[in-house]
mmCIF file with all atom_site columns, C-alpha atoms in Angstrom:
data_model
loop_
_atom_site.group_PDB
_atom_site.id
_atom_site.type_symbol
_atom_site.label_atom_id
_atom_site.label_alt_id
_atom_site.label_comp_id
_atom_site.label_asym_id
_atom_site.label_entity_id
_atom_site.label_seq_id
_atom_site.pdbx_PDB_ins_code
_atom_site.Cartn_x
_atom_site.Cartn_y
_atom_site.Cartn_z
_atom_site.occupancy
_atom_site.B_iso_or_equiv
_atom_site.pdbx_formal_charge
_atom_site.auth_seq_id
_atom_site.auth_comp_id
_atom_site.auth_asym_id
_atom_site.auth_atom_id
_atom_site.pdbx_PDB_model_num
ATOM 1   C CA . MET N 1 1   ? 16.026  -26.973 -64.664  1.00 52.00 ? 1   MET N CA 1
ATOM 2   C CA . THR N 1 2   ? 14.858  -23.561 -63.631  1.00 61.00 ? 2   THR N CA 1
ATOM 3   C CA . GLU N 1 3   ? 16.868  -21.898 -66.317  1.00 66.00 ? 3   GLU N CA 1
ATOM 4   C CA . GLU N 1 4   ? 15.242  -24.356 -68.966  1.00 61.00 ? 4   GLU N CA 1
ATOM 5   C CA . LEU N 1 5   ? 11.837  -23.492 -68.017  1.00 60.00 ? 5   LEU N CA 1
ATOM 6   C CA . ASN N 1 6   ? 12.199  -19.895 -68.000  1.00 65.00 ? 6   ASN N CA 1
ATOM 7   C CA . GLU N 1 7   ? 13.945  -20.112 -71.664  1.00 67.00 ? 7   GLU N CA 1
ATOM 8   C CA . PHE N 1 8   ? 10.732  -22.306 -72.487  1.00 63.00 ? 8   PHE N CA 1
ATOM 9   C CA . ASP N 1 9   ? 8.371   -19.623 -70.901  1.00 64.00 ? 9   ASP N CA 1
ATOM 10  C CA . ARG N 1 10  ? 10.116  -16.818 -72.936  1.00 65.00 ? 10  ARG N CA 1
ATOM 11  C CA . ALA N 1 11  ? 10.036  -18.714 -76.189  1.00 62.00 ? 11  ALA N CA 1
ATOM 12  C CA . TYR N 1 12  ? 6.369   -19.755 -75.536  1.00 61.00 ? 12  TYR N CA 1
ATOM 13  C CA . ASN N 1 13  ? 5.086   -16.239 -74.970  1.00 61.00 ? 13  ASN N CA 1
ATOM 14  C CA . GLU N 1 14  ? 7.148   -14.875 -77.820  1.00 59.00 ? 14  GLU N CA 1
ATOM 15  C CA . LEU N 1 15  ? 5.899   -17.461 -80.330  1.00 54.00 ? 15  LEU N CA 1
ATOM 16  C CA . PHE N 1 16  ? 2.344   -17.269 -79.296  1.00 55.00 ? 16  PHE N CA 1
ATOM 17  C CA . ARG N 1 17  ? 1.689   -13.997 -78.094  1.00 52.00 ? 17  ARG N CA 1
ATOM 18  C CA . GLY N 1 18  ? -0.768  -13.549 -80.915  1.00 47.00 ? 18  GLY N CA 1
ATOM 19  C CA . ARG N 1 19  ? -2.509  -16.784 -80.227  1.00 49.00 ? 19  ARG N CA 1
ATOM 20  C CA . ALA N 1 20  ? -2.808  -16.077 -76.709  1.00 45.00 ? 20  ALA N CA 1
ATOM 21  C CA . LEU N 1 21  ? -6.021  -14.035 -77.392  1.00 44.00 ? 21  LEU N CA 1
ATOM 22  C CA . ASN N 1 22  ? -7.455  -17.116 -78.810  1.00 47.00 ? 22  ASN N CA 1
ATOM 23  C CA . THR N 1 23  ? -9.860  -18.069 -75.845  1.00 46.00 ? 23  THR N CA 1
ATOM 24  C CA . GLN N 1 24  ? -10.302 -21.795 -77.034  1.00 53.00 ? 24  GLN N CA 1
ATOM 25  C CA . HIS N 1 25  ? -6.560  -22.273 -76.799  1.00 53.00 ? 25  HIS N CA 1
ATOM 26  C CA . LEU N 1 26  ? -6.403  -20.505 -73.295  1.00 51.00 ? 26  LEU N CA 1
ATOM 27  C CA . ASN N 1 27  ? -9.200  -22.732 -72.079  1.00 55.00 ? 27  ASN N CA 1
ATOM 28  C CA . ASP N 1 28  ? -7.494  -26.005 -73.404  1.00 58.00 ? 28  ASP N CA 1
ATOM 29  C CA . CYS N 1 29  ? -4.203  -25.069 -71.748  1.00 56.00 ? 29  CYS N CA 1
ATOM 30  C CA . LYS N 1 30  ? -6.003  -24.397 -68.365  1.00 53.00 ? 30  LYS N CA 1
ATOM 31  C CA . LYS N 1 31  ? -7.825  -27.887 -68.658  1.00 57.00 ? 31  LYS N CA 1
ATOM 32  C CA . ILE N 1 32  ? -4.600  -29.620 -69.538  1.00 58.00 ? 32  ILE N CA 1
ATOM 33  C CA . TRP N 1 33  ? -2.660  -27.762 -66.801  1.00 52.00 ? 33  TRP N CA 1
ATOM 34  C CA . ARG N 1 34  ? -5.296  -28.843 -64.075  1.00 55.00 ? 34  ARG N CA 1
ATOM 35  C CA . ALA N 1 35  ? -5.105  -32.430 -65.519  1.00 56.00 ? 35  ALA N CA 1
ATOM 36  C CA . ALA N 1 36  ? -1.201  -32.407 -65.310  1.00 53.00 ? 36  ALA N CA 1
ATOM 37  C CA . LEU N 1 37  ? -1.526  -31.106 -61.513  1.00 48.00 ? 37  LEU N CA 1
ATOM 38  C CA . THR N 1 38  ? -3.577  -33.930 -60.534  1.00 52.00 ? 38  THR N CA 1
ATOM 39  C CA . GLN N 1 39  ? -1.518  -36.619 -62.179  1.00 54.00 ? 39  GLN N CA 1
ATOM 40  C CA . ARG N 1 40  ? 1.917   -35.196 -61.420  1.00 49.00 ? 40  ARG N CA 1
ATOM 41  C CA . PRO N 1 41  ? 4.392   -37.022 -59.253  1.00 55.00 ? 41  PRO N CA 1
ATOM 42  C CA . ALA N 1 42  ? 4.917   -35.539 -55.789  1.00 50.00 ? 42  ALA N CA 1
ATOM 43  C CA . ALA N 1 43  ? 8.276   -33.943 -56.712  1.00 48.00 ? 43  ALA N CA 1
ATOM 44  C CA . GLN N 1 44  ? 6.824   -32.064 -59.675  1.00 62.00 ? 44  GLN N CA 1
ATOM 45  C CA . THR N 1 45  ? 6.079   -28.489 -59.197  1.00 73.00 ? 45  THR N CA 1
ATOM 46  C CA . GLU N 1 46  ? 3.158   -26.416 -60.445  1.00 76.00 ? 46  GLU N CA 1
ATOM 47  C CA . ARG N 1 47  ? 5.447   -24.751 -62.914  1.00 77.00 ? 47  ARG N CA 1
ATOM 48  C CA . GLU N 1 48  ? 6.555   -28.003 -64.399  1.00 79.00 ? 48  GLU N CA 1
ATOM 49  C CA . ALA N 1 49  ? 2.993   -29.103 -64.620  1.00 77.00 ? 49  ALA N CA 1
ATOM 50  C CA . PHE N 1 50  ? 2.013   -26.069 -66.594  1.00 82.00 ? 50  PHE N CA 1
ATOM 51  C CA . ALA N 1 51  ? 5.264   -26.492 -68.929  1.00 83.00 ? 51  ALA N CA 1
ATOM 52  C CA . VAL N 1 52  ? 3.747   -29.945 -69.751  1.00 82.00 ? 52  VAL N CA 1
ATOM 53  C CA . ALA N 1 53  ? 0.464   -28.735 -70.387  1.00 84.00 ? 53  ALA N CA 1
ATOM 54  C CA . ARG N 1 54  ? 1.906   -26.067 -72.836  1.00 88.00 ? 54  ARG N CA 1
ATOM 55  C CA . ALA N 1 55  ? 4.084   -28.546 -74.270  1.00 87.00 ? 55  ALA N CA 1
ATOM 56  C CA . PHE N 1 56  ? 1.077   -30.784 -74.834  1.00 86.00 ? 56  PHE N CA 1
ATOM 57  C CA . ALA N 1 57  ? -1.068  -27.935 -76.331  1.00 89.00 ? 57  ALA N CA 1
ATOM 58  C CA . LEU N 1 58  ? 1.784   -26.960 -78.615  1.00 91.00 ? 58  LEU N CA 1
ATOM 59  C CA . ALA N 1 59  ? 1.902   -30.688 -79.974  1.00 90.00 ? 59  ALA N CA 1
ATOM 60  C CA . THR N 1 60  ? -1.653  -30.316 -80.684  1.00 91.00 ? 60  THR N CA 1
ATOM 61  C CA . MET N 1 61  ? -1.514  -27.134 -82.536  1.00 93.00 ? 61  MET N CA 1
ATOM 62  C CA . ALA N 1 62  ? 1.574   -28.470 -84.501  1.00 92.00 ? 62  ALA N CA 1
ATOM 63  C CA . SER N 1 63  ? 0.079   -31.727 -85.437  1.00 92.00 ? 63  SER N CA 1
ATOM 64  C CA . GLU N 1 64  ? -2.990  -29.911 -86.787  1.00 93.00 ? 64  GLU N CA 1
ATOM 65  C CA . GLU N 1 65  ? -1.095  -27.225 -88.796  1.00 93.00 ? 65  GLU N CA 1
ATOM 66  C CA . PHE N 1 66  ? 0.984   -30.259 -90.294  1.00 93.00 ? 66  PHE N CA 1
ATOM 67  C CA . VAL N 1 67  ? -2.369  -31.900 -91.379  1.00 93.00 ? 67  VAL N CA 1
ATOM 68  C CA . ARG N 1 68  ? -3.562  -28.591 -92.820  1.00 93.00 ? 68  ARG N CA 1
ATOM 69  C CA . CYS N 1 69  ? -0.372  -27.996 -94.538  1.00 92.00 ? 69  CYS N CA 1
ATOM 70  C CA . LYS N 1 70  ? 0.530   -31.362 -95.855  1.00 90.00 ? 70  LYS N CA 1
ATOM 71  C CA . GLY N 1 71  ? -2.999  -32.838 -96.615  1.00 91.00 ? 71  GLY N CA 1
ATOM 72  C CA . MET N 1 72  ? -5.008  -32.110 -99.574  1.00 92.00 ? 72  MET N CA 1
ATOM 73  C CA . PRO N 1 73  ? -8.421  -30.322 -98.887  1.00 93.00 ? 73  PRO N CA 1
ATOM 74  C CA . THR N 1 74  ? -11.291 -32.392 -100.042 1.00 93.00 ? 74  THR N CA 1
ATOM 75  C CA . GLY N 1 75  ? -13.753 -29.361 -100.520 1.00 90.00 ? 75  GLY N CA 1
ATOM 76  C CA . GLU N 1 76  ? -15.292 -30.041 -97.180  1.00 91.00 ? 76  GLU N CA 1
ATOM 77  C CA . ALA N 1 77  ? -14.632 -27.858 -94.095  1.00 89.00 ? 77  ALA N CA 1
ATOM 78  C CA . ASP N 1 78  ? -11.627 -29.136 -91.933  1.00 92.00 ? 78  ASP N CA 1
ATOM 79  C CA . GLU N 1 79  ? -11.279 -32.325 -94.102  1.00 95.00 ? 79  GLU N CA 1
ATOM 80  C CA . PHE N 1 80  ? -7.863  -33.430 -95.594  1.00 95.00 ? 80  PHE N CA 1
ATOM 81  C CA . MET N 1 81  ? -6.670  -36.374 -97.491  1.00 94.00 ? 81  MET N CA 1
ATOM 82  C CA . MET N 1 82  ? -3.148  -37.684 -96.645  1.00 91.00 ? 82  MET N CA 1
ATOM 83  C CA . THR N 1 83  ? -1.849  -39.556 -99.621  1.00 89.00 ? 83  THR N CA 1
ATOM 84  C CA . GLY N 1 84  ? 1.424   -40.960 -100.946 1.00 84.00 ? 84  GLY N CA 1
ATOM 85  C CA . PRO N 1 85  ? 4.780   -40.455 -99.048  1.00 82.00 ? 85  PRO N CA 1
ATOM 86  C CA . ASP N 1 86  ? 2.751   -38.809 -96.089  1.00 77.00 ? 86  ASP N CA 1
ATOM 87  C CA . LEU N 1 87  ? 1.294   -42.335 -95.339  1.00 78.00 ? 87  LEU N CA 1
ATOM 88  C CA . THR N 1 88  ? 4.618   -43.865 -94.734  1.00 81.00 ? 88  THR N CA 1
ATOM 89  C CA . ASP N 1 89  ? 6.135   -40.775 -93.139  1.00 84.00 ? 89  ASP N CA 1
ATOM 90  C CA . GLU N 1 90  ? 6.351   -41.682 -89.321  1.00 89.00 ? 90  GLU N CA 1
ATOM 91  C CA . HIS N 1 91  ? 5.992   -37.921 -88.326  1.00 89.00 ? 91  HIS N CA 1
ATOM 92  C CA . ALA N 1 92  ? 2.733   -37.642 -90.265  1.00 90.00 ? 92  ALA N CA 1
ATOM 93  C CA . THR N 1 93  ? 1.287   -40.757 -88.556  1.00 89.00 ? 93  THR N CA 1
ATOM 94  C CA . ALA N 1 94  ? 2.283   -39.605 -85.353  1.00 90.00 ? 94  ALA N CA 1
ATOM 95  C CA . CYS N 1 95  ? 0.594   -36.304 -85.725  1.00 91.00 ? 95  CYS N CA 1
ATOM 96  C CA . VAL N 1 96  ? -2.598  -38.022 -87.008  1.00 92.00 ? 96  VAL N CA 1
ATOM 97  C CA . ASP N 1 97  ? -2.446  -40.524 -83.996  1.00 91.00 ? 97  ASP N CA 1
ATOM 98  C CA . HIS N 1 98  ? -1.972  -37.506 -81.463  1.00 90.00 ? 98  HIS N CA 1
ATOM 99  C CA . LEU N 1 99  ? -4.834  -35.562 -82.827  1.00 92.00 ? 99  LEU N CA 1
ATOM 100 C CA . LYS N 1 100 ? -7.113  -38.785 -82.777  1.00 91.00 ? 100 LYS N CA 1
ATOM 101 C CA . TRP N 1 101 ? -5.964  -39.447 -79.076  1.00 89.00 ? 101 TRP N CA 1
ATOM 102 C CA . VAL N 1 102 ? -6.825  -35.835 -78.001  1.00 88.00 ? 102 VAL N CA 1
ATOM 103 C CA . GLY N 1 103 ? -10.132 -36.049 -79.739  1.00 88.00 ? 103 GLY N CA 1
ATOM 104 C CA . GLU N 1 104 ? -9.157  -33.380 -82.371  1.00 90.00 ? 104 GLU N CA 1
ATOM 105 C CA . CYS N 1 105 ? -9.835  -35.508 -85.478  1.00 92.00 ? 105 CYS N CA 1
ATOM 106 C CA . VAL N 1 106 ? -11.158 -38.795 -86.726  1.00 93.00 ? 106 VAL N CA 1
ATOM 107 C CA . ALA N 1 107 ? -9.368  -40.582 -89.597  1.00 93.00 ? 107 ALA N CA 1
ATOM 108 C CA . PHE N 1 108 ? -10.713 -43.195 -92.219  1.00 93.00 ? 108 PHE N CA 1
ATOM 109 C CA . ASP N 1 109 ? -8.615  -45.476 -94.325  1.00 91.00 ? 109 ASP N CA 1
ATOM 110 C CA . THR N 1 110 ? -9.803  -44.968 -98.070  1.00 91.00 ? 110 THR N CA 1
ATOM 111 C CA . ASP N 1 111 ? -8.594  -46.426 -101.447 1.00 90.00 ? 111 ASP N CA 1
ATOM 112 C CA . ASP N 1 112 ? -7.013  -42.979 -101.940 1.00 88.00 ? 112 ASP N CA 1
ATOM 113 C CA . GLY N 1 113 ? -5.012  -42.639 -98.677  1.00 91.00 ? 113 GLY N CA 1
ATOM 114 C CA . VAL N 1 114 ? -6.244  -41.438 -95.148  1.00 92.00 ? 114 VAL N CA 1
ATOM 115 C CA . LEU N 1 115 ? -9.228  -38.931 -94.743  1.00 94.00 ? 115 LEU N CA 1
ATOM 116 C CA . VAL N 1 116 ? -8.551  -36.944 -91.603  1.00 95.00 ? 116 VAL N CA 1
ATOM 117 C CA . ARG N 1 117 ? -11.514 -34.725 -90.455  1.00 94.00 ? 117 ARG N CA 1
ATOM 118 C CA . LEU N 1 118 ? -10.532 -32.104 -87.773  1.00 94.00 ? 118 LEU N CA 1
ATOM 119 C CA . GLY N 1 119 ? -12.929 -30.970 -85.077  1.00 89.00 ? 119 GLY N CA 1
ATOM 120 C CA . ASP N 1 120 ? -13.976 -31.647 -81.597  1.00 87.00 ? 120 ASP N CA 1
ATOM 121 C CA . PHE N 1 121 ? -14.710 -35.324 -81.212  1.00 83.00 ? 121 PHE N CA 1
ATOM 122 C CA . THR N 1 122 ? -14.290 -35.535 -77.504  1.00 80.00 ? 122 THR N CA 1
ATOM 123 C CA . LEU N 1 123 ? -16.924 -36.728 -75.024  1.00 77.00 ? 123 LEU N CA 1
ATOM 124 C CA . GLY N 1 124 ? -17.484 -33.320 -73.507  1.00 75.00 ? 124 GLY N CA 1
ATOM 125 C CA . SER N 1 125 ? -18.554 -32.163 -77.190  1.00 71.00 ? 125 SER N CA 1
ATOM 126 C CA . LEU N 1 126 ? -21.496 -34.476 -77.105  1.00 67.00 ? 126 LEU N CA 1
ATOM 127 C CA . SER N 1 127 ? -23.022 -33.112 -74.259  1.00 62.00 ? 127 SER N CA 1
#
C-alpha cells in the first residue's frame, strides 16, 4: 500500500506541477484533506486521507475539463451545451453529476440538450 501511495505521489506531482501554483486548487485540496481527516476510519492515516483528497480534486478537475472539451460553448462565460451522444454517455453524465455534487456547476434540461453552467455554487460562495 505504501508503494502505491508513493507512486501516486510521484505521478500527481509530475502531472500537476504547473497547476500547483494555482492557489484555488491548493486551497480546495487543503479543505478536502481536512474533511477527509475528520471523516476517516480509525485505521486510515493522514497520508491516505491526503491521497483521497487529491483523488477527489483530480476527479473534479477532470470532470470540468471533460465538460469544457465535449460541451459546445454557448457564447456565455463558462456555459456549455451537452447534446447528442453525450447525453447517453455514462461518463458524461457522471462528470456532470460529480460537478453538481461538489457545487462546481448547475445543469438545466433544455429542448436542445443539457445546459451546464460552471462556477462556484457552494453555500460558502453565498456569504
